[in-house]
Amino acid sequence: MKIEKEQILSDNKKDIGVHEESFDFLANSLDRKGVDVHKVIKDLSDFQVAIPSWALGAGGTRFGRFSYYGEPANLEQKINDVGILHALTQTAGAISLHIPWDIPEDYKAIKELATANGLVFDAVNSNTFQDQKNAKESYKFGSLSNTSKAVRDQAIAHNNEVIKIGEKLGSKSLTVWLADGSNFPGQHNFQRALQHTQDSLQEIYATLPEDWKLFIEYKPYEPNFYSTVIQDWGTSFMLANACGEKAYTLVDLGHHLPNTNIEQIVSTLMMQGKLGGFHFNDSKYGDDDSTVGSVKPYALFLIFNELVYGMNNNPQNPYPAWMIDASHNIKDPLEDLIQSLEAIQEAYAKALLVDQEQLKLAQEKHDVVLCQEILQQAYRTDVRPLLERARLNVGGALHPIKAYRSLGVRGNLIQARGKHSIATGL
Amino acid sequence: MKIEKEQILSDNKKDIGVHEESFDFLANSLDRKGVDVHKVIKDLSDFQVAIPSWALGAGGTRFGRFSYYGEPANLEQKINDVGILHALTQTAGAISLHIPWDIPEDYKAIKELATANGLVFDAVNSNTFQDQKNAKESYKFGSLSNTSKAVRDQAIAHNNEVIKIGEKLGSKSLTVWLADGSNFPGQHNFQRALQHTQDSLQEIYATLPEDWKLFIEYKPYEPNFYSTVIQDWGTSFMLANACGEKAYTLVDLGHHLPNTNIEQIVSTLMMQGKLGGFHFNDSKYGDDDSTVGSVKPYALFLIFNELVYGMNNNPQNPYPAWMIDASHNIKDPLEDLIQSLEAIQEAYAKALLVDQEQLKLAQEKHDVVLCQEILQQAYRTDVRPLLERARLNVGGALHPIKAYRSLGVRGNLIQARGKHSIATGL
Amino acid sequence: MKIEKEQILSDNKKDIGVHEESFDFLANSLDRKGVDVHKVIKDLSDFQVAIPSWALGAGGTRFGRFSYYGEPANLEQKINDVGILHALTQTAGAISLHIPWDIPEDYKAIKELATANGLVFDAVNSNTFQDQKNAKESYKFGSLSNTSKAVRDQAIAHNNEVIKIGEKLGSKSLTVWLADGSNFPGQHNFQRALQHTQDSLQEIYATLPEDWKLFIEYKPYEPNFYSTVIQDWGTSFMLANACGEKAYTLVDLGHHLPNTNIEQIVSTLMMQGKLGGFHFNDSKYGDDDSTVGSVKPYALFLIFNELVYGMNNNPQNPYPAWMIDASHNIKDPLEDLIQSLEAIQEAYAKALLVDQEQLKLAQEKHDVVLCQEILQQAYRTDVRPLLERARLNVGGALHPIKAYRSLGVRGNLIQARGKHSIATGL
Amino acid sequence: MKIEKEQILSDNKKDIGVHEESFDFLANSLDRKGVDVHKVIKDLSDFQVAIPSWALGAGGTRFGRFSYYGEPANLEQKINDVGILHALTQTAGAISLHIPWDIPEDYKAIKELATANGLVFDAVNSNTFQDQKNAKESYKFGSLSNTSKAVRDQAIAHNNEVIKIGEKLGSKSLTVWLADGSNFPGQHNFQRALQHTQDSLQEIYATLPEDWKLFIEYKPYEPNFYSTVIQDWGTSFMLANACGEKAYTLVDLGHHLPNTNIEQIVSTLMMQGKLGGFHFNDSKYGDDDSTVGSVKPYALFLIFNELVYGMNNNPQNPYPAWMIDASHNIKDPLEDLIQSLEAIQEAYAKALLVDQEQLKLAQEKHDVVLCQEILQQAYRTDVRPLLERARLNVGGALHPIKAYRSLGVRGNLIQARGKHSIATGL
């Protein structure tokens, strides 16, 4: 199923009047405050977030999984799903593949399909947390950090293969999420595990094409419940430095201990030129992988405030790779992703409204009350008309969820794929 | 120093045009969605939050305290400060006294002063976490829970005295925050401590005037760092039930373990008819007592969503007593309180916009996506024009912080009281 | 495979000399301090912990599962596995079944097999967190709390069926762990969900046989990540009271928010006569279900200190049902369970050594230093000789893990069942 | 008051028989397992922990402070108190001064007094979290990170002065705990605050004597409740690297977010040669500063396991500076410190018993069960006889708390100093 521009155009018509009224009002109001509204809308339009291939089917927990109907059963269908998202939101213009779940059979056809959907291939992701059928070595006790050289070599070889697949698709980065760790005190010699990991990453890094980047994730726990080899940004940063200038830290919002000040980590990494990538989701307890912005939208805004600051003030940091990494346990995955994309753009738009000049002055004068006012003035603004306009300008839907439903997308997918089609992957 | 209506009126003039424009636009937009805007504004105007007498001076931590200039040095000045807040915001129409820090000398004069400032006396608060000069017994090892009968009796007598003081002022409730607990495993016999506490509370309850309520706070830790006698809502609820129908649980937002779902606790207590009072503040780590809404405004909105639901659907629950319980370590306390009041009204206004009918239908159909949309539609609305109108209607300031500054309030207070005036209390 | 008494006896011989020496030394030393060593050993021998039928295969996470070799493929083999545990440790004399994973086909044969292994059937467990094949209604959006009456009725009927199965086996209690909750704000009307849950539990309770107990678990999150209907002990306690005197709260160690004082909850519940059951495991982050005592052995000791106190001082509380509820992701499940059983007995033995008389005096005098000394004196004692003696007296292994390995148990199981035998259940 | 060797010798006599019996039994048993008992005892005797000058009076919380009787009123008395601790425990052979609370008037006399008490001067600590009387600039909004150059310069000058005082006393290191941070989003520009801090630390570092070390603490929150400039080990490590090879990270056990794996941080820092110092305490919730080992003794053991490993395997890391940094809110500070010292030595002794050879083999074979057994075998050993012997060998008390009480130390101090003597400092 593909959504045609005309369908969206036609669907938008019924709400266009209300939109224009509210947009004009907001634009006037922002204009009076000195905001360059066109610049904001352009920034919003330019902002593209990658969708991971594994996020298009229903997710689950260790207690089970409730399937969704009409899930994409192969890579082609996954690309089509992202195409639908992008047609509606105009902000999901990339797909991020997980290997070995999504190895293309016909690279040319896959690339053409992506292009037809307006998509590029973002970072490729390796998987050394599960054993593949017929694998010689098991990752039960770790991969890049394993005490066994044979296991480490297999994991390194896999990453190198992932890079090769990515090259054929036009990807420019490899994301390594290392599940390695230990479940019990004593299981790991922390230093040996860290040394093995550094050595393994350096071997992978050595094969990285000249114009690629290596993203190193960190996470404090899960699936290991006593220790994780790359437990925090400090460890990831240390490893990235040990690899070289093409290696970066990747921040996943859910990968932090309770109460962590994530926006400060983001700020520090950008200052050091080492923030390579970003995974969006939300959480109340652990790595819940909930819809972006569904639990802590103000924290997301504060993070975007640092991202905007860094993008404007830290030329030493490359433009980060954006991706949604959420799990869709009970919602229609596509609707869930639309809500996430909306929340990301909302936070970004509000961050763009922060008066950085005034904020700097208030900070210098220690006018803490005013500092807070400045952030809250931006945050309290209803920016939905800006998001609508940004979509409208490039052919997207005024109200993506409404359009998704009125166009009967899920029903069409079920008809095309069958009710019990199941997404490959986890 | 007293702020005259005319001063505010005059100060409002410069912004009235922008306000009217934005209010009209918003009112129209809400009207179209079926919102009764006048009802919302009335609810906002009716909502009055008590200011505790100890919140008007600078707060501190165990590492010290940085004074603010022009702090109120006695009860009269504290009442004047709350009067200023109320004049500007029209939502701080009550004061909550802490005994023994604020025992009136001349009750009649104090009551007249309060009335002149448009204030009533809300819950009175006892203090059994500090030793008073010349006290016979020490609370070092607890008060109502102490193994020593003499200590318990002293603490009970103090609470009874606080009730008597409150009666003279027109208060109708007693708030008991019990700091009792233990710092080390083994220090307390949990069962004996709980039994003593229950017995002591029952003794206090027995002296409660017919039309009074007893509010029992809970808190998991601090100032004790191993256990607290009333560690959670379950314990408070159990004790309230053991006392009788005039005893209630009081929820202080900062008194919870990391990640607690506070809105659910609020909902359960209202369903059981046992939510008596509410202390507002915000926090990122522990009982940080930060400005309301400065860290987790969405959580505050979700809590208000439950409060609004309960006020509309739980006749078994009395109208709760509202109070701000924050600590003003680095901001001007009055500005800090204005920001808190603004954040409370904002959350309340947004909660009033939730379409409860539609939400119920979506919940019944398990349309989780729509449930989220409904809440977020309300939350994303910029309700500042509603707050402005609610204040304007009753003589308050359009922009209280701006008015506070343009009227030079702090400067006047310093002039009147001296720079190094220090608030009584902690 | 069955372990014969003679095998154990013979295996014990090589270490018996060292054991006797260390036991005599310890017994003398304890005797001097006034400890009744024989009583302690008898208490240890009497202490029996149920093994859940689902814990005998390898566990996993949402990221996958690494199988163990020789897993029990049916109920008979699961009983045999528990029989092996009990033969070695003499402290695992019960099995707790999970329905529908372990519905017996031939009740008589299953009961005889259990008896032959020295086992009784402890609490039966219902499952309404997964959909069974051919189920009419889905639990995707909850079971006992569902807005749909049809779903609730199916869940109630299932629980009633579980009771019937339990009756045929001689079980005397039903454990309800309710995964119900919501993943997003707005998804649930908390009050309706709670009301439905209470009504459903009351219906189940109404069919409970006279001599049975109902255990109600609580858990703050997972598999739902915004709210859980029975989020804490307070809610479980409220529901148990609403059901009646045969309904109790069940405490699972892993089901708490960070930093919760669990021992105090245990103490409060016993004081109220409402602690029905107990699930052992350990955790560092969330509901990690790690080996008991592997992360926080002192906390376990403090909990046992309250359990021992309650068993001696709270006749209003029934003798609790004990069960291990851990997940064995990377260890041999049987070895993992042996380590858990050892840790439980160690904590129990140390708690039995606490000088309660002296502790009470120290508490009354507020001698906090001495209170801590008394607990630490007990905790620092090396009680392994007591555990050995308790096992030895009734035919168990001196060193269960060593015996398990020297008897080649896992190898025999693999030979008998095949390497890739997989446990039924999750 | 000074404790004479003879007093201790005489007090030890009554328990010497029991000690010898238990020591012989344990030594035999360890000997059989291949442990070099004499080496362990020597390591224990060599281990010396500094006592901070501010820990000798009663601590408190923001809710108040309950004084202890006979507190040391000046630096001389503080040194005497540490002398008492050292006489009894023989493991507190150093004192760590806090400037400006403890500036000596007569350096020569102070040094002689310390020597007479067997004490050396460990790291000196600067204070830029409080304003001193007559200070020109205020630290209310930060010190080394302040936007104001004048404030930063004052803070740098203070640190340089602290170094000079330390030089006169024979200290060889400066500890910087930076309370700087922000209470509200927006208050700080994270990057500017970090840059200022780095610049300031580099200025201080530039004046550091050749044979000195600079220790940089980190802490996630308190006294600031939104952000801390040096929030975690990663930031401290980055700053230490930016300063130079004499700059190190200092780990304080209480300065971590909930559930942090601290032992892994210790291990990583030693591997990088950057663990400079260590502050001991314990906590259940936040930076509770409780008695060492009173809450999580197993975690302390796991940390010592890494420290022992690092001291044996990481020549790149200097021997760390040890200090107790606890707050004594309700216990006699001296008794509290004795309990802390005992807990430290216990954890150290147990870590020394870990069979590192066997552990390495088990780790390489992924024998997770055995890894756990090896740690637990060491941990479950009752090492009290080793600690007693280590003290006995060098003239300390068999049972320091008992001796402290039987010698009537506190009574003597009260008699000498008066009941209401108050310690200088916080």
PDB file of N, CA and C in Angstrom, chain A residues 350-380:
ATOM      1  N   LYS A 350       9.835  23.886  20.025  1.00  0.00           N
ATOM      2  CA  LYS A 350       9.858  24.707  21.232  1.00  0.00           C
ATOM      3  C   LYS A 350      11.285  25.129  21.582  1.00  0.00           C
ATOM      4  N   ALA A 351      12.222  24.212  21.378  1.00  0.00           N
ATOM      5  CA  ALA A 351      13.619  24.552  21.665  1.00  0.00           C
ATOM      6  C   ALA A 351      14.088  25.665  20.737  1.00  0.00           C
ATOM      7  N   LEU A 352      13.572  25.647  19.488  1.00  0.00           N
ATOM      8  CA  LEU A 352      13.962  26.705  18.546  1.00  0.00           C
ATOM      9  C   LEU A 352      13.420  28.070  18.973  1.00  0.00           C
ATOM     10  N   LEU A 353      12.380  28.051  19.802  1.00  0.00           N
ATOM     11  CA  LEU A 353      11.792  29.324  20.253  1.00  0.00           C
ATOM     12  C   LEU A 353      12.505  29.944  21.448  1.00  0.00           C
ATOM     13  N   VAL A 354      13.401  29.191  22.076  1.00  0.00           N
ATOM     14  CA  VAL A 354      14.100  29.734  23.251  1.00  0.00           C
ATOM     15  C   VAL A 354      14.947  30.935  22.837  1.00  0.00           C
ATOM     16  N   ASP A 355      14.796  32.000  23.569  1.00  0.00           N
ATOM     17  CA  ASP A 355      15.547  33.214  23.269  1.00  0.00           C
ATOM     18  C   ASP A 355      16.956  33.090  23.867  1.00  0.00           C
ATOM     19  N   GLN A 356      17.877  32.589  23.076  1.00  0.00           N
ATOM     20  CA  GLN A 356      19.209  32.263  23.586  1.00  0.00           C
ATOM     21  C   GLN A 356      19.977  33.506  24.044  1.00  0.00           C
ATOM     22  N   GLU A 357      19.752  34.616  23.374  1.00  0.00           N
ATOM     23  CA  GLU A 357      20.448  35.846  23.768  1.00  0.00           C
ATOM     24  C   GLU A 357      20.047  36.288  25.165  1.00  0.00           C
ATOM     25  N   GLN A 358      18.714  36.347  25.331  1.00  0.00           N
ATOM     26  CA  GLN A 358      18.180  36.776  26.620  1.00  0.00           C
ATOM     27  C   GLN A 358      18.582  35.781  27.718  1.00  0.00           C
ATOM     28  N   LEU A 359      18.576  34.509  27.361  1.00  0.00           N
ATOM     29  CA  LEU A 359      18.929  33.471  28.332  1.00  0.00           C
ATOM     30  C   LEU A 359      20.362  33.646  28.803  1.00  0.00           C
ATOM     31  N   LYS A 360      21.240  33.931  27.874  1.00  0.00           N
ATOM     32  CA  LYS A 360      22.645  34.108  28.234  1.00  0.00           C
ATOM     33  C   LYS A 360      22.800  35.278  29.209  1.00  0.00           C
ATOM     34  N   LEU A 361      22.124  36.359  28.918  1.00  0.00           N
ATOM     35  CA  LEU A 361      22.188  37.522  29.816  1.00  0.00           C
ATOM     36  C   LEU A 361      21.671  37.169  31.208  1.00  0.00           C
ATOM     37  N   ALA A 362      20.542  36.487  31.247  1.00  0.00           N
ATOM     38  CA  ALA A 362      19.958  36.115  32.543  1.00  0.00           C
ATOM     39  C   ALA A 362      20.901  35.184  33.308  1.00  0.00           C
ATOM     40  N   GLN A 363      21.535  34.285  32.592  1.00  0.00           N
ATOM     41  CA  GLN A 363      22.476  33.373  33.258  1.00  0.00           C
ATOM     42  C   GLN A 363      23.653  34.158  33.832  1.00  0.00           C
ATOM     43  N   GLU A 364      24.120  35.118  33.090  1.00  0.00           N
ATOM     44  CA  GLU A 364      25.271  35.888  33.568  1.00  0.00           C
ATOM     45  C   GLU A 364      24.928  36.713  34.796  1.00  0.00           C
ATOM     46  N   LYS A 365      23.677  37.182  34.845  1.00  0.00           N
ATOM     47  CA  LYS A 365      23.248  37.970  36.005  1.00  0.00           C
ATOM     48  C   LYS A 365      22.720  37.092  37.139  1.00  0.00           C
ATOM     49  N   HIS A 366      22.784  35.765  36.979  1.00  0.00           N
ATOM     50  CA  HIS A 366      22.225  34.861  37.983  1.00  0.00           C
ATOM     51  C   HIS A 366      20.752  35.153  38.243  1.00  0.00           C
ATOM     52  N   ASP A 367      20.042  35.583  37.214  1.00  0.00           N
ATOM     53  CA  ASP A 367      18.607  35.825  37.373  1.00  0.00           C
ATOM     54  C   ASP A 367      17.884  34.502  37.094  1.00  0.00           C
ATOM     55  N   VAL A 368      17.900  33.642  38.113  1.00  0.00           N
ATOM     56  CA  VAL A 368      17.417  32.264  37.967  1.00  0.00           C
ATOM     57  C   VAL A 368      15.935  32.243  37.616  1.00  0.00           C
ATOM     58  N   VAL A 369      15.194  33.166  38.201  1.00  0.00           N
ATOM     59  CA  VAL A 369      13.763  33.243  37.915  1.00  0.00           C
ATOM     60  C   VAL A 369      13.534  33.526  36.428  1.00  0.00           C
ATOM     61  N   LEU A 370      14.287  34.449  35.902  1.00  0.00           N
ATOM     62  CA  LEU A 370      14.135  34.803  34.494  1.00  0.00           C
ATOM     63  C   LEU A 370      14.596  33.657  33.581  1.00  0.00           C
ATOM     64  N   CYS A 371      15.676  33.005  33.949  1.00  0.00           N
ATOM     65  CA  CYS A 371      16.132  31.840  33.157  1.00  0.00           C
ATOM     66  C   CYS A 371      14.982  30.848  33.006  1.00  0.00           C
ATOM     67  N   GLN A 372      14.335  30.563  34.117  1.00  0.00           N
ATOM     68  CA  GLN A 372      13.218  29.607  34.074  1.00  0.00           C
ATOM     69  C   GLN A 372      12.081  30.153  33.221  1.00  0.00           C
ATOM     70  N   GLU A 373      11.774  31.419  33.395  1.00  0.00           N
ATOM     71  CA  GLU A 373      10.696  32.030  32.602  1.00  0.00           C
ATOM     72  C   GLU A 373      10.965  31.879  31.104  1.00  0.00           C
ATOM     73  N   ILE A 374      12.208  32.118  30.714  1.00  0.00           N
ATOM     74  CA  ILE A 374      12.546  32.068  29.289  1.00  0.00           C
ATOM     75  C   ILE A 374      12.292  30.671  28.727  1.00  0.00           C
ATOM     76  N   LEU A 375      12.754  29.664  29.446  1.00  0.00           N
ATOM     77  CA  LEU A 375      12.507  28.300  28.971  1.00  0.00           C
ATOM     78  C   LEU A 375      11.015  27.986  28.965  1.00  0.00           C
ATOM     79  N   GLN A 376      10.337  28.385  30.012  1.00  0.00           N
ATOM     80  CA  GLN A 376       8.913  28.045  30.107  1.00  0.00           C
ATOM     81  C   GLN A 376       8.071  28.816  29.096  1.00  0.00           C
ATOM     82  N   GLN A 377       8.472  30.057  28.793  1.00  0.00           N
ATOM     83  CA  GLN A 377       7.736  30.804  27.764  1.00  0.00           C
ATOM     84  C   GLN A 377       7.762  30.019  26.453  1.00  0.00           C
ATOM     85  N   ALA A 378       8.931  29.505  26.124  1.00  0.00           N
ATOM     86  CA  ALA A 378       9.049  28.742  24.876  1.00  0.00           C
ATOM     87  C   ALA A 378       8.239  27.452  24.977  1.00  0.00           C
ATOM     88  N   TYR A 379       8.383  26.776  26.110  1.00  0.00           N
ATOM     89  CA  TYR A 379       7.739  25.473  26.261  1.00  0.00           C
ATOM     90  C   TYR A 379       6.219  25.575  26.277  1.00  0.00           C
ATOM     91  N   ARG A 380       5.710  26.640  26.862  1.00  0.00           N
ATOM     92  CA  ARG A 380       4.259  26.769  27.004  1.00  0.00           C
ATOM     93  C   ARG A 380       3.563  27.192  25.710  1.00  0.00           C
TER      94      ARG A 380
END
